[in-house]
Structure formats: structure tokens, C-alpha cells
Coordinates of C-alpha atoms and ligand atoms in Angstrom, one line a residue:
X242 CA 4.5 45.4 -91.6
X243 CA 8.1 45.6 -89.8
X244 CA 7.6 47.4 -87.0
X245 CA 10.3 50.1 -86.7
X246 CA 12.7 49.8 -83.9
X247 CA 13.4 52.8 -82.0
X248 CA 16.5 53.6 -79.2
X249 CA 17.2 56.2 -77.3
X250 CA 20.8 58.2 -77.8
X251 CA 22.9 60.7 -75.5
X252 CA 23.6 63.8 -77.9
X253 CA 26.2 64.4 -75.5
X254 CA 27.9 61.1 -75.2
X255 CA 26.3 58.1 -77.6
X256 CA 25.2 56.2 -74.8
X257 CA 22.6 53.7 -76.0
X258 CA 19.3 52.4 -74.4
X259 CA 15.8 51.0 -75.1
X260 CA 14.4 53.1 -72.9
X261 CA 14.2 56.9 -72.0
X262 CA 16.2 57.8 -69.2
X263 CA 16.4 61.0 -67.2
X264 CA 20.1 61.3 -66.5
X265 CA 22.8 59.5 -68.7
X266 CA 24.7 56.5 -67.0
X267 CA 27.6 57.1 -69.0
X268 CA 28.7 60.9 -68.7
X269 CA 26.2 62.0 -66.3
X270 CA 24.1 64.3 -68.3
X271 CA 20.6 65.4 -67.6
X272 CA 17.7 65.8 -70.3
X273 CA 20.1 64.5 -72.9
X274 CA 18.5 60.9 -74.6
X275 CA 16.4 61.2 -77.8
X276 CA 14.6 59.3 -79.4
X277 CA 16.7 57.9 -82.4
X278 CA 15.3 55.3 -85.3
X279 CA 17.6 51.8 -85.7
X280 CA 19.2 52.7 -88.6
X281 CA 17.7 50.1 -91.4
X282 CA 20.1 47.2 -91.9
X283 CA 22.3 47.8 -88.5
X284 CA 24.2 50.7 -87.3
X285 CA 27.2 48.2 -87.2
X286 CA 27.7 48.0 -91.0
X287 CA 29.9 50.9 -91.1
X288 CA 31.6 50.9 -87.5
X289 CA 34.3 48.4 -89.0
X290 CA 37.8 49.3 -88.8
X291 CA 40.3 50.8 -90.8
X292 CA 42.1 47.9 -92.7
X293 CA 40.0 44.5 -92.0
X294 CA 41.5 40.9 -90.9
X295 CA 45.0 41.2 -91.3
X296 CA 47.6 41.2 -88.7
X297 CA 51.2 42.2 -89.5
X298 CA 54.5 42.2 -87.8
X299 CA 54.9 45.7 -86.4
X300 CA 58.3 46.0 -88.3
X301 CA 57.0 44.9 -90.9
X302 CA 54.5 47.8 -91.4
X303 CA 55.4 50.1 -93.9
X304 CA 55.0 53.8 -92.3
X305 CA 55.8 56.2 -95.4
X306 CA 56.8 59.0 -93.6
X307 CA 54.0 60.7 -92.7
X308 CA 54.0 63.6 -95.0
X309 CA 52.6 67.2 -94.4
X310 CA 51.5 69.8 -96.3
X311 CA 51.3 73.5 -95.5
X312 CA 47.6 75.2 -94.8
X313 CA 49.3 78.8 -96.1
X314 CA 49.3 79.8 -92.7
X315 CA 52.2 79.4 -90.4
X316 CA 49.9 80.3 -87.8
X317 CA 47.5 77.5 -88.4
X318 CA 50.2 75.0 -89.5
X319 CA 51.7 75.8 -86.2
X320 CA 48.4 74.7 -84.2
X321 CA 48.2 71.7 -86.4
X322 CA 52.0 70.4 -85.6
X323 CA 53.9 71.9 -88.5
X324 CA 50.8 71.4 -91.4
X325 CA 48.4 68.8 -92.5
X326 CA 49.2 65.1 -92.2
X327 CA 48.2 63.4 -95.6
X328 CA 45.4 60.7 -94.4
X329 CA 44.1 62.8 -91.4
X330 CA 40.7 63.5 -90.1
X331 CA 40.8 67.5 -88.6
X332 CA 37.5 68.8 -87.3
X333 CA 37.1 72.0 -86.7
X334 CA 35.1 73.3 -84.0
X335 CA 33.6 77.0 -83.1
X336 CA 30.5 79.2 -82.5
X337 CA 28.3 79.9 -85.2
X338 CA 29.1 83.0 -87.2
X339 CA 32.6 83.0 -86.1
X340 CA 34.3 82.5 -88.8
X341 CA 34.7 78.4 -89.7
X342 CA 34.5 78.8 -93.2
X343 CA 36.3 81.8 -93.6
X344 CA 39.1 80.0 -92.2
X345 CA 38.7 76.5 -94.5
X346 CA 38.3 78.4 -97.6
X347 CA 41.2 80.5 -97.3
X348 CA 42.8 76.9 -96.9
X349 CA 41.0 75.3 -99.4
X350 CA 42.3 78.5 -102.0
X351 CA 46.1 78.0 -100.8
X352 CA 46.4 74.2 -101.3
X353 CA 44.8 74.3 -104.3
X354 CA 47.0 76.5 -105.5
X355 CA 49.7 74.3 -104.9
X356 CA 49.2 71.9 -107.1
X357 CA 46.7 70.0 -104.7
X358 CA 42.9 69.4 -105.8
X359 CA 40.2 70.6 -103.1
X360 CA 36.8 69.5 -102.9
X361 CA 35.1 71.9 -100.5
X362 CA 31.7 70.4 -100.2
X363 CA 28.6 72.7 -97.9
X364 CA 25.8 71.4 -96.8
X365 CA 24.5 75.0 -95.5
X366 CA 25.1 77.4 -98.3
X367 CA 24.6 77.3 -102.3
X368 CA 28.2 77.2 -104.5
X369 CA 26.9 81.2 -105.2
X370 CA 26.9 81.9 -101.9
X371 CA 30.6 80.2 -101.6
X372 CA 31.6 82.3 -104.5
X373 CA 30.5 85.5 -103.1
X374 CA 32.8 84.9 -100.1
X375 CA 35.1 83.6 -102.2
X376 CA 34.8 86.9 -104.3
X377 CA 35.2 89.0 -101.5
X378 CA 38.0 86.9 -99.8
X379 CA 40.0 87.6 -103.0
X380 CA 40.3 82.9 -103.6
X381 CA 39.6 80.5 -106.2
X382 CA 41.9 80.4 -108.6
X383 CA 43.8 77.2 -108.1
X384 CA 42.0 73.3 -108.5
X385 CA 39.0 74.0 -105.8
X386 CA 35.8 72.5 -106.6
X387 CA 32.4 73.0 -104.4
X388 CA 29.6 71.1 -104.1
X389 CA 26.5 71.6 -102.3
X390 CA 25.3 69.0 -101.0
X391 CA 23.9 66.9 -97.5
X392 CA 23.6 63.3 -99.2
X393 CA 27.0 61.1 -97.7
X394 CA 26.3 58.7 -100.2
X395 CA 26.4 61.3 -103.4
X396 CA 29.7 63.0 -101.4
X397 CA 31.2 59.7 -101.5
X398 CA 31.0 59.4 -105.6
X399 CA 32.0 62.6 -105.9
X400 CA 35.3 61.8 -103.6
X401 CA 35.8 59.1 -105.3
X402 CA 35.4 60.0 -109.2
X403 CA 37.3 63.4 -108.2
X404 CA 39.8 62.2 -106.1
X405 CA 40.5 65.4 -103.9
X406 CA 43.7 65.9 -102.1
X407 CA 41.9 67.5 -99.5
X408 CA 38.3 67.2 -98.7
X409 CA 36.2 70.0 -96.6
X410 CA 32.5 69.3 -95.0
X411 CA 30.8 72.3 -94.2
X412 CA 29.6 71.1 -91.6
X413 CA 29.2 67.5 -90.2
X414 CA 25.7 68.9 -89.0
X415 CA 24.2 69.1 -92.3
X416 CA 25.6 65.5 -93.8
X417 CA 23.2 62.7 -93.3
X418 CA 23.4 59.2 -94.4
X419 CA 20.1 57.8 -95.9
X420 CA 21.0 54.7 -94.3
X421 CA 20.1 56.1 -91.4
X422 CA 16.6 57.4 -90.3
X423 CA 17.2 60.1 -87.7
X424 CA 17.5 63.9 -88.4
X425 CA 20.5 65.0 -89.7
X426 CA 22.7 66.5 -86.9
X427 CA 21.3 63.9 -84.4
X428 CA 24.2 61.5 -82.8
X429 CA 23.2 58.4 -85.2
X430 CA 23.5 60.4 -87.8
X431 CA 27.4 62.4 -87.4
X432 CA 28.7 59.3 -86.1
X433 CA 27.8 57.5 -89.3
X434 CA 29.0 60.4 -91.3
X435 CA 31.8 60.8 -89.8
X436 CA 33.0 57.1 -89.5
X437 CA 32.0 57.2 -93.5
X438 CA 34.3 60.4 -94.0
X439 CA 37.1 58.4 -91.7
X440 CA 37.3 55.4 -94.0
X441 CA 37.3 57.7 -96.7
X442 CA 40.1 59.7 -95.5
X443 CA 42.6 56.8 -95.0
X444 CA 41.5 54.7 -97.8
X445 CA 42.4 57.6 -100.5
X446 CA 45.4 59.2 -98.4
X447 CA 43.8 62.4 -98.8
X448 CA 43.1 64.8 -96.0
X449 CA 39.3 66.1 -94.7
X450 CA 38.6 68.8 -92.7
X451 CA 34.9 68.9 -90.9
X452 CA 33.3 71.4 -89.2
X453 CA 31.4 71.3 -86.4
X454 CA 28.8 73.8 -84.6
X455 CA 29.2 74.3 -80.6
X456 CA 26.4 74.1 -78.2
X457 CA 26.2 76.9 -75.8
X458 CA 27.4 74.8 -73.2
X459 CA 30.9 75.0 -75.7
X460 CA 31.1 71.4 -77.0
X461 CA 30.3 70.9 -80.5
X462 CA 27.0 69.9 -81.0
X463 CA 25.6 66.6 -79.9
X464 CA 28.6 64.4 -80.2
X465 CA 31.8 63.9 -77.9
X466 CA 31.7 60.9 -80.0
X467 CA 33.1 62.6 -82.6
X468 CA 35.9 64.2 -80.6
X469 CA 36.9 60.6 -79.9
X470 CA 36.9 59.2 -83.6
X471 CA 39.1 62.0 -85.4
X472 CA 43.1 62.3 -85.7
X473 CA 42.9 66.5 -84.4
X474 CA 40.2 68.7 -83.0
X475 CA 40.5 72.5 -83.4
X476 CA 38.4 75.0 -82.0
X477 CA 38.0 77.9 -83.5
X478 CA 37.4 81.5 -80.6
X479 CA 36.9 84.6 -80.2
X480 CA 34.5 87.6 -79.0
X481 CA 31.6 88.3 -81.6
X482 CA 32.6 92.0 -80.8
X483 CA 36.7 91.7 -81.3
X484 CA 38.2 90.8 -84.2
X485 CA 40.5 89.0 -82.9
X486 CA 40.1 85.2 -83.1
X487 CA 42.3 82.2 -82.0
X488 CA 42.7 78.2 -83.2
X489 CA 43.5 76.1 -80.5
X490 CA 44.4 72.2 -80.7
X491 CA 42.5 70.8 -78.4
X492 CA 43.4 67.1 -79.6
X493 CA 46.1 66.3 -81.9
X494 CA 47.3 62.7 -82.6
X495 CA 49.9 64.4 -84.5
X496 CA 51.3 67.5 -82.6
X497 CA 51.1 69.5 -79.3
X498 CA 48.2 70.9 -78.2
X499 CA 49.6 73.8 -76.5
X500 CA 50.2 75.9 -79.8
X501 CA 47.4 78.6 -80.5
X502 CA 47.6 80.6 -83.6
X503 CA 46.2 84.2 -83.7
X504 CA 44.3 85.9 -86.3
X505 CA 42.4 89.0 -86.8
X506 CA 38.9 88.8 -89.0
X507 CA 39.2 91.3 -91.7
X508 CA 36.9 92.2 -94.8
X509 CA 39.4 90.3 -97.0
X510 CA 39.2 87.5 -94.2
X511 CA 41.4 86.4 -92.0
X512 CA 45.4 87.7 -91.1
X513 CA 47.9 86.2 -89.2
X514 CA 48.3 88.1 -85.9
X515 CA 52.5 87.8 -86.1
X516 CA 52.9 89.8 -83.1
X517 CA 50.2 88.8 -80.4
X518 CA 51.6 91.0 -77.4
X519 CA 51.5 94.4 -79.2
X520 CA 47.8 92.7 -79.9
X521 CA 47.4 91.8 -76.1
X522 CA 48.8 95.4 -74.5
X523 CA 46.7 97.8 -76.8
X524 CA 45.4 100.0 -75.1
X525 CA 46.3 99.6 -72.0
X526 CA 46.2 102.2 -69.0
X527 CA 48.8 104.0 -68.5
X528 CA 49.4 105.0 -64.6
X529 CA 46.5 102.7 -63.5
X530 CA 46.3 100.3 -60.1
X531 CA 45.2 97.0 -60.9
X532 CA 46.6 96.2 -63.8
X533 CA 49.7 94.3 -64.5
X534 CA 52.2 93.1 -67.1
X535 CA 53.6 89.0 -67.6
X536 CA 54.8 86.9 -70.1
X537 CA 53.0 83.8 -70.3
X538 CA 54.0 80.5 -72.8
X539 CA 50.9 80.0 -75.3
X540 CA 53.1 77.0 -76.4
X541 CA 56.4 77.6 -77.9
X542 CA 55.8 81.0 -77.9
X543 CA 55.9 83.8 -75.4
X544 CA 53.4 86.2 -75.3
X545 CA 52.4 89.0 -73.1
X546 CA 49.3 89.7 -71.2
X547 CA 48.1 92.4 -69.5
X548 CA 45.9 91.1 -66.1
X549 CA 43.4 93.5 -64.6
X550 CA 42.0 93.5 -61.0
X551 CA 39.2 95.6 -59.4
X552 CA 39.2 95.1 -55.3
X553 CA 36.4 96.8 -54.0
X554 CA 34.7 97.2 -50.3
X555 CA 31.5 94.6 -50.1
X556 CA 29.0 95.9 -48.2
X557 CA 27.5 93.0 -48.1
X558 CA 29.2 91.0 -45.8
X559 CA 30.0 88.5 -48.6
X560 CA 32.9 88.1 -50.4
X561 CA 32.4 88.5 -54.4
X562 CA 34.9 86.9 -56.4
X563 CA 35.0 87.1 -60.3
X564 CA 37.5 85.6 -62.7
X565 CA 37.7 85.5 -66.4
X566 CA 40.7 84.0 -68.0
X567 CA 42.2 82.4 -64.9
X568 CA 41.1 79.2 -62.9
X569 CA 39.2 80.6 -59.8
X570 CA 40.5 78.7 -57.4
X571 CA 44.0 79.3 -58.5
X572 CA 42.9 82.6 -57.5
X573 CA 41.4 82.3 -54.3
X574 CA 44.6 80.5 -53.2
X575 CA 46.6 83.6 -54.7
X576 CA 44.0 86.3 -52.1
X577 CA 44.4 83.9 -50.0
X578 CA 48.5 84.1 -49.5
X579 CA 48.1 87.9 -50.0
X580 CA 45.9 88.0 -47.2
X581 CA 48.0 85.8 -44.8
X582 CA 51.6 86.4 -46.0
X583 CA 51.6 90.0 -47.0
X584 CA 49.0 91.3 -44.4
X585 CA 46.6 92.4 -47.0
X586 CA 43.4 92.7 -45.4
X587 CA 41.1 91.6 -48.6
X588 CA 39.3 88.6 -47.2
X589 CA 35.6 91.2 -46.8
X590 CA 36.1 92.5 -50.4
X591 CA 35.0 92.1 -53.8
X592 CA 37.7 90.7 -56.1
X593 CA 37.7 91.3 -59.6
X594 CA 40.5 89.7 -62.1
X595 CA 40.3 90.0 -66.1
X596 CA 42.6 88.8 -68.5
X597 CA 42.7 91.1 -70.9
X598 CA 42.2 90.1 -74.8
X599 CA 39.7 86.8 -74.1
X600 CA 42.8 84.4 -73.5
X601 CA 43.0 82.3 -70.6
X602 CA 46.1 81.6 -68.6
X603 CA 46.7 78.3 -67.4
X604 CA 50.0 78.1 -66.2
X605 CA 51.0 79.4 -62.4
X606 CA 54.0 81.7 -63.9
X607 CA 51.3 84.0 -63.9
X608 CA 51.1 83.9 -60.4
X609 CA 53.2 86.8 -59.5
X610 CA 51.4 88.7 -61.7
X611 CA 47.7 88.1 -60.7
X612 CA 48.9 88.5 -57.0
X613 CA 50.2 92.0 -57.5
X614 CA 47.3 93.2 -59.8
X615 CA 45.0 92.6 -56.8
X616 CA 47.6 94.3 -54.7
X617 CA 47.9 96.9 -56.6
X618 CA 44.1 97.9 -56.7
X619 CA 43.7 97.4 -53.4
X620 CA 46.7 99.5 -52.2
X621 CA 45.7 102.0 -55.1
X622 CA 49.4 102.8 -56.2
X623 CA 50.3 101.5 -59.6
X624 CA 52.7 99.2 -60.8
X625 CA 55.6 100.7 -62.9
X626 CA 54.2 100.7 -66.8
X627 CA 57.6 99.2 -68.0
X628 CA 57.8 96.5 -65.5
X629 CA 56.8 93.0 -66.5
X630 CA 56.1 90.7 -64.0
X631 CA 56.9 86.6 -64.0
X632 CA 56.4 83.6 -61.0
X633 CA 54.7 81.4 -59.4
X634 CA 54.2 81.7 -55.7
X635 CA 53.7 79.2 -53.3
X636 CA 51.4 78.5 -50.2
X637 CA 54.0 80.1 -47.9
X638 CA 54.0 83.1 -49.7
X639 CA 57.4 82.2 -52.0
X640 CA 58.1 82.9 -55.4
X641 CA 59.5 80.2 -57.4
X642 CA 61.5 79.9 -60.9
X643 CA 59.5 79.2 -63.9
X644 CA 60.2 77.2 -67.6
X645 CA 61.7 79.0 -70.5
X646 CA 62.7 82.2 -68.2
X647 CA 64.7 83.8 -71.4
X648 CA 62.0 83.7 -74.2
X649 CA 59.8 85.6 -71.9
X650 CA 62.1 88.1 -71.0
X651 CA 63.2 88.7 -74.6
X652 CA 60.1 89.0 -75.8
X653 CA 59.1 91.4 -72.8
X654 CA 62.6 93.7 -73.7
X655 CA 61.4 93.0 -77.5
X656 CA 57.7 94.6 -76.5
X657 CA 59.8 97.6 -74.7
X658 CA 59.9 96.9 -71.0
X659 CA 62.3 97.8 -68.9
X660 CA 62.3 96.2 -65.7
X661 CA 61.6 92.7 -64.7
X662 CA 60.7 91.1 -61.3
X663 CA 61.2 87.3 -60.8
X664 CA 62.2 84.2 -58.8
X665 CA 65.5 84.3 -57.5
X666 CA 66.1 80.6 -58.8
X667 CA 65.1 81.6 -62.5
X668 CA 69.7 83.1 -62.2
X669 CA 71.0 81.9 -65.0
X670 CA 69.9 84.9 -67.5
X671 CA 72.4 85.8 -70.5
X672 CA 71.7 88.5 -72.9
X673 CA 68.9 90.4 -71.4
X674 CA 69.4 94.4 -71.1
X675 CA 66.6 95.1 -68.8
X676 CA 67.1 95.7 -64.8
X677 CA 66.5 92.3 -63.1
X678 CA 65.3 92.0 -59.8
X679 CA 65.3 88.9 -58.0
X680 CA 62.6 88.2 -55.1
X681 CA 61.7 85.1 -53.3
X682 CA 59.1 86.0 -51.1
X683 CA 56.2 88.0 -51.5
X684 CA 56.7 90.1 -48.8
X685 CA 60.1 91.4 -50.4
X686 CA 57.5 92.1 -53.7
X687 CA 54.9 94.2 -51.8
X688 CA 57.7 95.6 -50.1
X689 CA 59.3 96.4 -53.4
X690 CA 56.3 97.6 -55.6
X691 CA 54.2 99.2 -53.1
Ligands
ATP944 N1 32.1 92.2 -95.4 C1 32.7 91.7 -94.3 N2 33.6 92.4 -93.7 C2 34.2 92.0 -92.6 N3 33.9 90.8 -92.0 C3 32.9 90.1 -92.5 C4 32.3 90.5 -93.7 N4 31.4 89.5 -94.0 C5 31.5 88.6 -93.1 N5 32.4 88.9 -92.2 C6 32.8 88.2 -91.0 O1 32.7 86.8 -91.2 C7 32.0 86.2 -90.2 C8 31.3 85.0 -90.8 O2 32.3 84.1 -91.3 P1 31.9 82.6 -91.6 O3 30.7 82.5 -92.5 O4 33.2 82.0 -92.1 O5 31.6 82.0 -90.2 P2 31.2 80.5 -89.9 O6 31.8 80.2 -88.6 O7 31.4 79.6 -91.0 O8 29.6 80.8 -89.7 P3 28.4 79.7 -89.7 O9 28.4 79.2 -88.3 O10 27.3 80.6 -90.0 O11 28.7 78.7 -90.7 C9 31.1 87.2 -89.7 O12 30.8 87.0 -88.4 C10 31.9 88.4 -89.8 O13 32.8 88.6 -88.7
MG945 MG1 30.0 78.5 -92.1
ZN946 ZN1 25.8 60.5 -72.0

């Protein structure tokens, strides 16, 4: 008898070997190789390309226009680059429970509805279970058809007796190939699904969503491999505890991957957030130190965000430093130029900052912002409520002129505010009715706010 041949696979990478190894050579992983089986006649019969032996003049390639259609939401067709791309691979990443297929079937009911055929195929729950959700999302009266079902192979007849415009595998975790002997979920297994539901993709011109599980380390389960073989990855966020959720591109072959689209989880499923900074202020304090007002760019789009600081005495001798939402040591720069260019004497005390909402802020136009929230708790007087705050600030303490200076401000007078401080280079402002007050140094700020 044939004795089977076994390998050993990062679930974080795909990295191959014969033998078990403690840390992967490839991405660096610990405790990530298990124990896969060869699959039976070579992993390699699937791995081929797209279209085989054929070279072709570049101009010579016909490119029809690649055509989109709308998901039903301009939030999520937004994210996606302006809708889905006929003959692409989107998978769809997020935290179990949070609200994957929620999301795909409210996608599945819209294009079907427009004339498109859906095959929304799960792997983890029955076609009544689907119809409950279905039922209670209020979908499922266009040219949707489900299928429950884990075989790749019984998928693929279905695809191709059926022909769907639109394809959705809920989730890749649950799809296995019998051609391949390890579990489903294990890396063997998605990649060979996956590279299955690739071919199948651009072969028919159709589009596939897949969704994917994350790890609690936040990639999705097992594979980066499959990050690197689809056209768009999406992740799908959000507290368990706030309804609030938000798609983010984090890949897109097609688009930007600065767009996020809001949405708020409701019984009836999810709504388009259309205005995320009323979202982002509610609730705020009113006449509290330590918290502060910017517009930040999620994109195209402006969108303002409260950020909260809490400076407090450490007894300890040792500096405590906590950030949510912003990159810590963008941070500790920011205490650091408060500390040597405004004379703040912070360096022995706890530092606190929160974004509020669960967003994170990547971009330094926060700067000014963040700097004057820690100011502001630690001086204990509080900012002006109608004053909006926007600039980056340098190493020697100045404040310099940030992108898109109008959208923000508009937005900010749109949302209410009154006041703005910013960089003295951000001077060419038309059609803004709030007071503007130029700075360029922070010592003219705290001087100015405090
Ligand atoms: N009756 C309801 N009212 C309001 N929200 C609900 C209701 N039922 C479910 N939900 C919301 O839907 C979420 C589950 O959505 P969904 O099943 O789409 O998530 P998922 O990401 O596909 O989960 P899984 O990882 O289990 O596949 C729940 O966490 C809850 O927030
Ligand atoms: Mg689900
Ligand atoms: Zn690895």
C-alpha cells in the first residue's frame, strides 16, 4: 500500500516543508506549521493560471470595459471603487458574529433584484436558517438561489448549470475540495478552494464574494495566501457592543483603499450611516478638559472625530502611556513636543488618548488635535465646544497646512462649529463662515486655548 505523503504548512503564510519546524522561515511565525496530507494527485493540478499558453500583443488584448454593477449601497459601492467589477474575486473579512452575512445577503437581495441571478451558497447554516434571516431582513424576492453546501466540486456544477451573475461562499472556511485530504479550513484546503472559485470567477465573468473568519490575532483565519490570490479584500468592524460597524478596503486591484463606508446593525439589518460625524460626536461632553474636536479624511470624505485624553499624576515613577485609535508613537512624539516646546511638564504622568467611536486615525492632521486634548486635561480648562481643531505639528513645535483644508472645514460649519484653529499655510479658504484663526506654532495654540 502507497504510503501517504504528509507536509507540514504555515496557517499563517503557506510556507511548505517536510519537516516540523518551530518558527516559520518565511513570515517569522511561531507554533504555526501543521501537519497537512499531499493532496492525492498533486496540489499543482489546480495552481495553473488564468488563460493557459497563449501570449498576445498587449494592444491586441481586448479589455471590455470593465463593467460594474451596484451592491444597493452607495456606502459599500464606495469602499469597493464605485461597485462590483464583473469577473472579480471580493473576500470579505470580519470577526465572527459581526455581521458578514447580513451584509452579503442584503447584497445578494439587491442584485438580484436587478435583473442579476445570485447563487448564495453557506457552508455553515441550512437554506431555513438563510430564510429566517432573510425573513427578518425583509429580502428574497428577486432571482437568489441558496445552497447549502461544503463540497467545491458539487458548487462547481451548480455554478455551472445555474450560471449566477454573482456567486457568494459563506464562508471559504467551510468549502473543502475532496481532492484534498486535510480538514476543511486548513491552508491546503482554502487555497485550493479558493484558486477553484478564482478560475471560476473569470472563466464565467461573473462576480464571487467569499467570506472569511479572522483569528484573534485580526487576520483571517489561516491564510495570508488568500489575501494574495483575490482581486479586493474587505474587512468588515466594529464593537460587539455598538452598533455601529464599518467596511474597509484593505486591498483593491480595482479602487482606493482609503474609502470606509459606515453602517449601523439594525433588526431589519444593516443602514447606511449617511452622516458619520453626527455618529462620531454623539454624546459628547459638553464643558469637559480632554476632549477635542478635528476633521479627519476617511478617504474622500471628511468626517469628524472627537479625541479624548486623560493625563493623570503616576505615582509610580513610570510613565503609563495608552492609545486606542492613534499610532503610539505618533503620540509620544506629540507629549514629547508638548513637553519641550510648550513647557508642559507631562513627561512623570500617565497619558491616556481615545478616539472616540472605534475608528483609528492615521493621518498627522490630527496632530493639533491630539496635542491639545492632552493639554487640555492636563491644564484642566476645556477647549471651546464649537471649536474644531485641524494640523499637523512638527518636531519644533510648528503647525503645518494639511490636504483638502475646505472639505473639512465645511463639513465642521455643516456639523455646527463655529470656530476653527489651523496652520497658517492652509490661507487660501473661500466660502467658510466660521472665525478662522491661523497659528504656526504651538506655543501661540496653548497661548491661545489655555
Ligand atoms: N433580531 C435581531 N435584531 C438585531 N440584530 C440582530 C438580530 N439578529 C441578529 N442580529 C445581529 O446580527 C449579527 C449576526 O449577523 P451575521 O449572522 O450576519 O454575522 P456573521 O458575521 O455572518 O456571523 P458568523 O461569523 O456567525 O457567520 C448579530 O451579532 C447581531 O448583531
Ligand atoms: Mg455568517
Ligand atoms: Zn509562515
Amino acid at each position: 500500500m502507497a504510503k501517504i505523503k504528509t507536509k507540514f504548512v504555515c496557517q499563517e503564510c503557506g510556507y511548505e516543508t517536510a519537516k516540523w519546524l518551530g518558527k516559520c522561515p518565511s513570515c517569522g511565525q511561531w507554533n504555526t506549521f501543521v501537519e497537512e496530507m499531499e493532496s492525492r494527485d498533486g496540489d499543482t493540478k489546480n495552481q495553473r493560471g488564468i488563460s493557459r499558453g497563449k501570449i498576445e500583443k498587449i494592444q491586441h488584448i481586448t479589455s471590455s470595459k470593465k463593467e460594474r454593477f451596484s451592491t444597493g449601497s452607495a456606502e459599500m459601492d464606495r469602499v469597493l471603487g464605485g461597485g462590483i467589477i464583473k469577473s472579480s474575486l471580493i473576500l470579505v473579512g470580519g470577526d465572527p458574529g459581526i455581521g458578514k452575512s447580513t451584509l452579503l445577503l442584503q447584497v445578494a437581495d439587491y442584485v438580484s433584484r436587478n435583473n442579476l441571478k445570485v447563487l448564495y451558497i453557506s457552508g455553515e447554516e441550512s437554506g431555513e436558517q438563510i430564510k429566517i434571516r432573510a425573513d427578518r431582513l425583509g429580502v428574497g424576492e428577486g432571482e437568489l438561489y441558496v445552497l447549502a453546501e461544503t463540497n467545491i466540486d458539487i458548487i462547481k456544477e451548480f455554478v455551472e448549470k445555474e450560471e449566477p451573475d454573482l456567486l457568494i461562499l459563506d464562508s471559504i472556511q467551510t468549502i473543502y475540495s475532496p481532492e484534498v485530504v486535510s480538514a476543511p479550513g486548513s491552508v491546503s484546503q482554502v487555497r485550493e478552494v479558493t484558486a477553484m472559485v478564482m478560475r471560476m470567477t473569470k472563466v464565467r465573468n461573473m462576480a464571487s464574494f467569499i467570506v472569511g473568519h479572522v483569528t484573534k490575532a485580526g487576520a483571517i483565519a489561516g491564510p495570508r495566501v488568500l489575501e494574495h490570490m483575490v482581486d479586493t479584500v474587505l474587512y468588515f468592524e466594529g464593537e460587539r457592543h455598538f452598533s455601529y460597524r464599518i467596511l474597509r478596503a484593505v486591498k483593491n486591484r480595482f479602487g482606493s483603499t482609503n474609502e470606509i463606508g459606515i453602517f449601523e446593525m439594525r433588526e431589519q439589518g444593516l443602514v447606511e450611516v449617511e452622516n458619520p460625524s453626527e455618529v462620531f460626536l454623539k454624546g459628547r461632553p459638553v464643558d469637559s478638559y480632554g476632549t477635542v474636536v478635528t476633521a479627519a479624511m476617511e478617504g474622500t470624505r471628511p468626517v469628524l472625530i472627537e479625541i479624548q485624553a486623560l493625563v493623570t499624576y503616576s505615582p509610580a515613577g513610570f510613565a503609563n502611556r495608552v492609545m486606542t485609535g492613534i499610532d503610539k508613537n505618533r503620540a509620544s512624539m506629540l507629549i514629547a513636543v508638548l513637553e519641550k516646546k510648550a513647557g508642559l511638564g507631562i513627561q512623570s504622568s500617565d497619558v491616556f488618548i481615545n478616539v472616540t467611536g472605534g475608528l483609528q486615525l492615521r493621518e498627522p492632521a490630527s496632530d493639533l488635535a491630539i496635542l491639545c486634548a492632552v493639554a487640555s486635561s492636563f491644564k484642566e480648562i476645556p477647549v471651546d465646544f464649537k471649536t474644531v481643531l485641524i494640523g499637523e505639528v512638527g518636531l519644533t513645535g510648528e503647525i503645518r497646512g494639511v490636504n483638502s483644508i475646505e472639505k473639512r472645514l465645511t463639513e465642521a460649519q455643516k456639523m455646527g462649529f463655529e470656530r476653527a484653529v489651523i496652520a497658517e499655510s492652509n490661507d487660501t479658504i473661500k466660502d467658510i463662515n466660521m472665525e478662522i484663526i491661523h497659528v504656526n506654532n504651538i506655543r501661540q495654540v496653548m497661548d491661545l486655548l489655555f
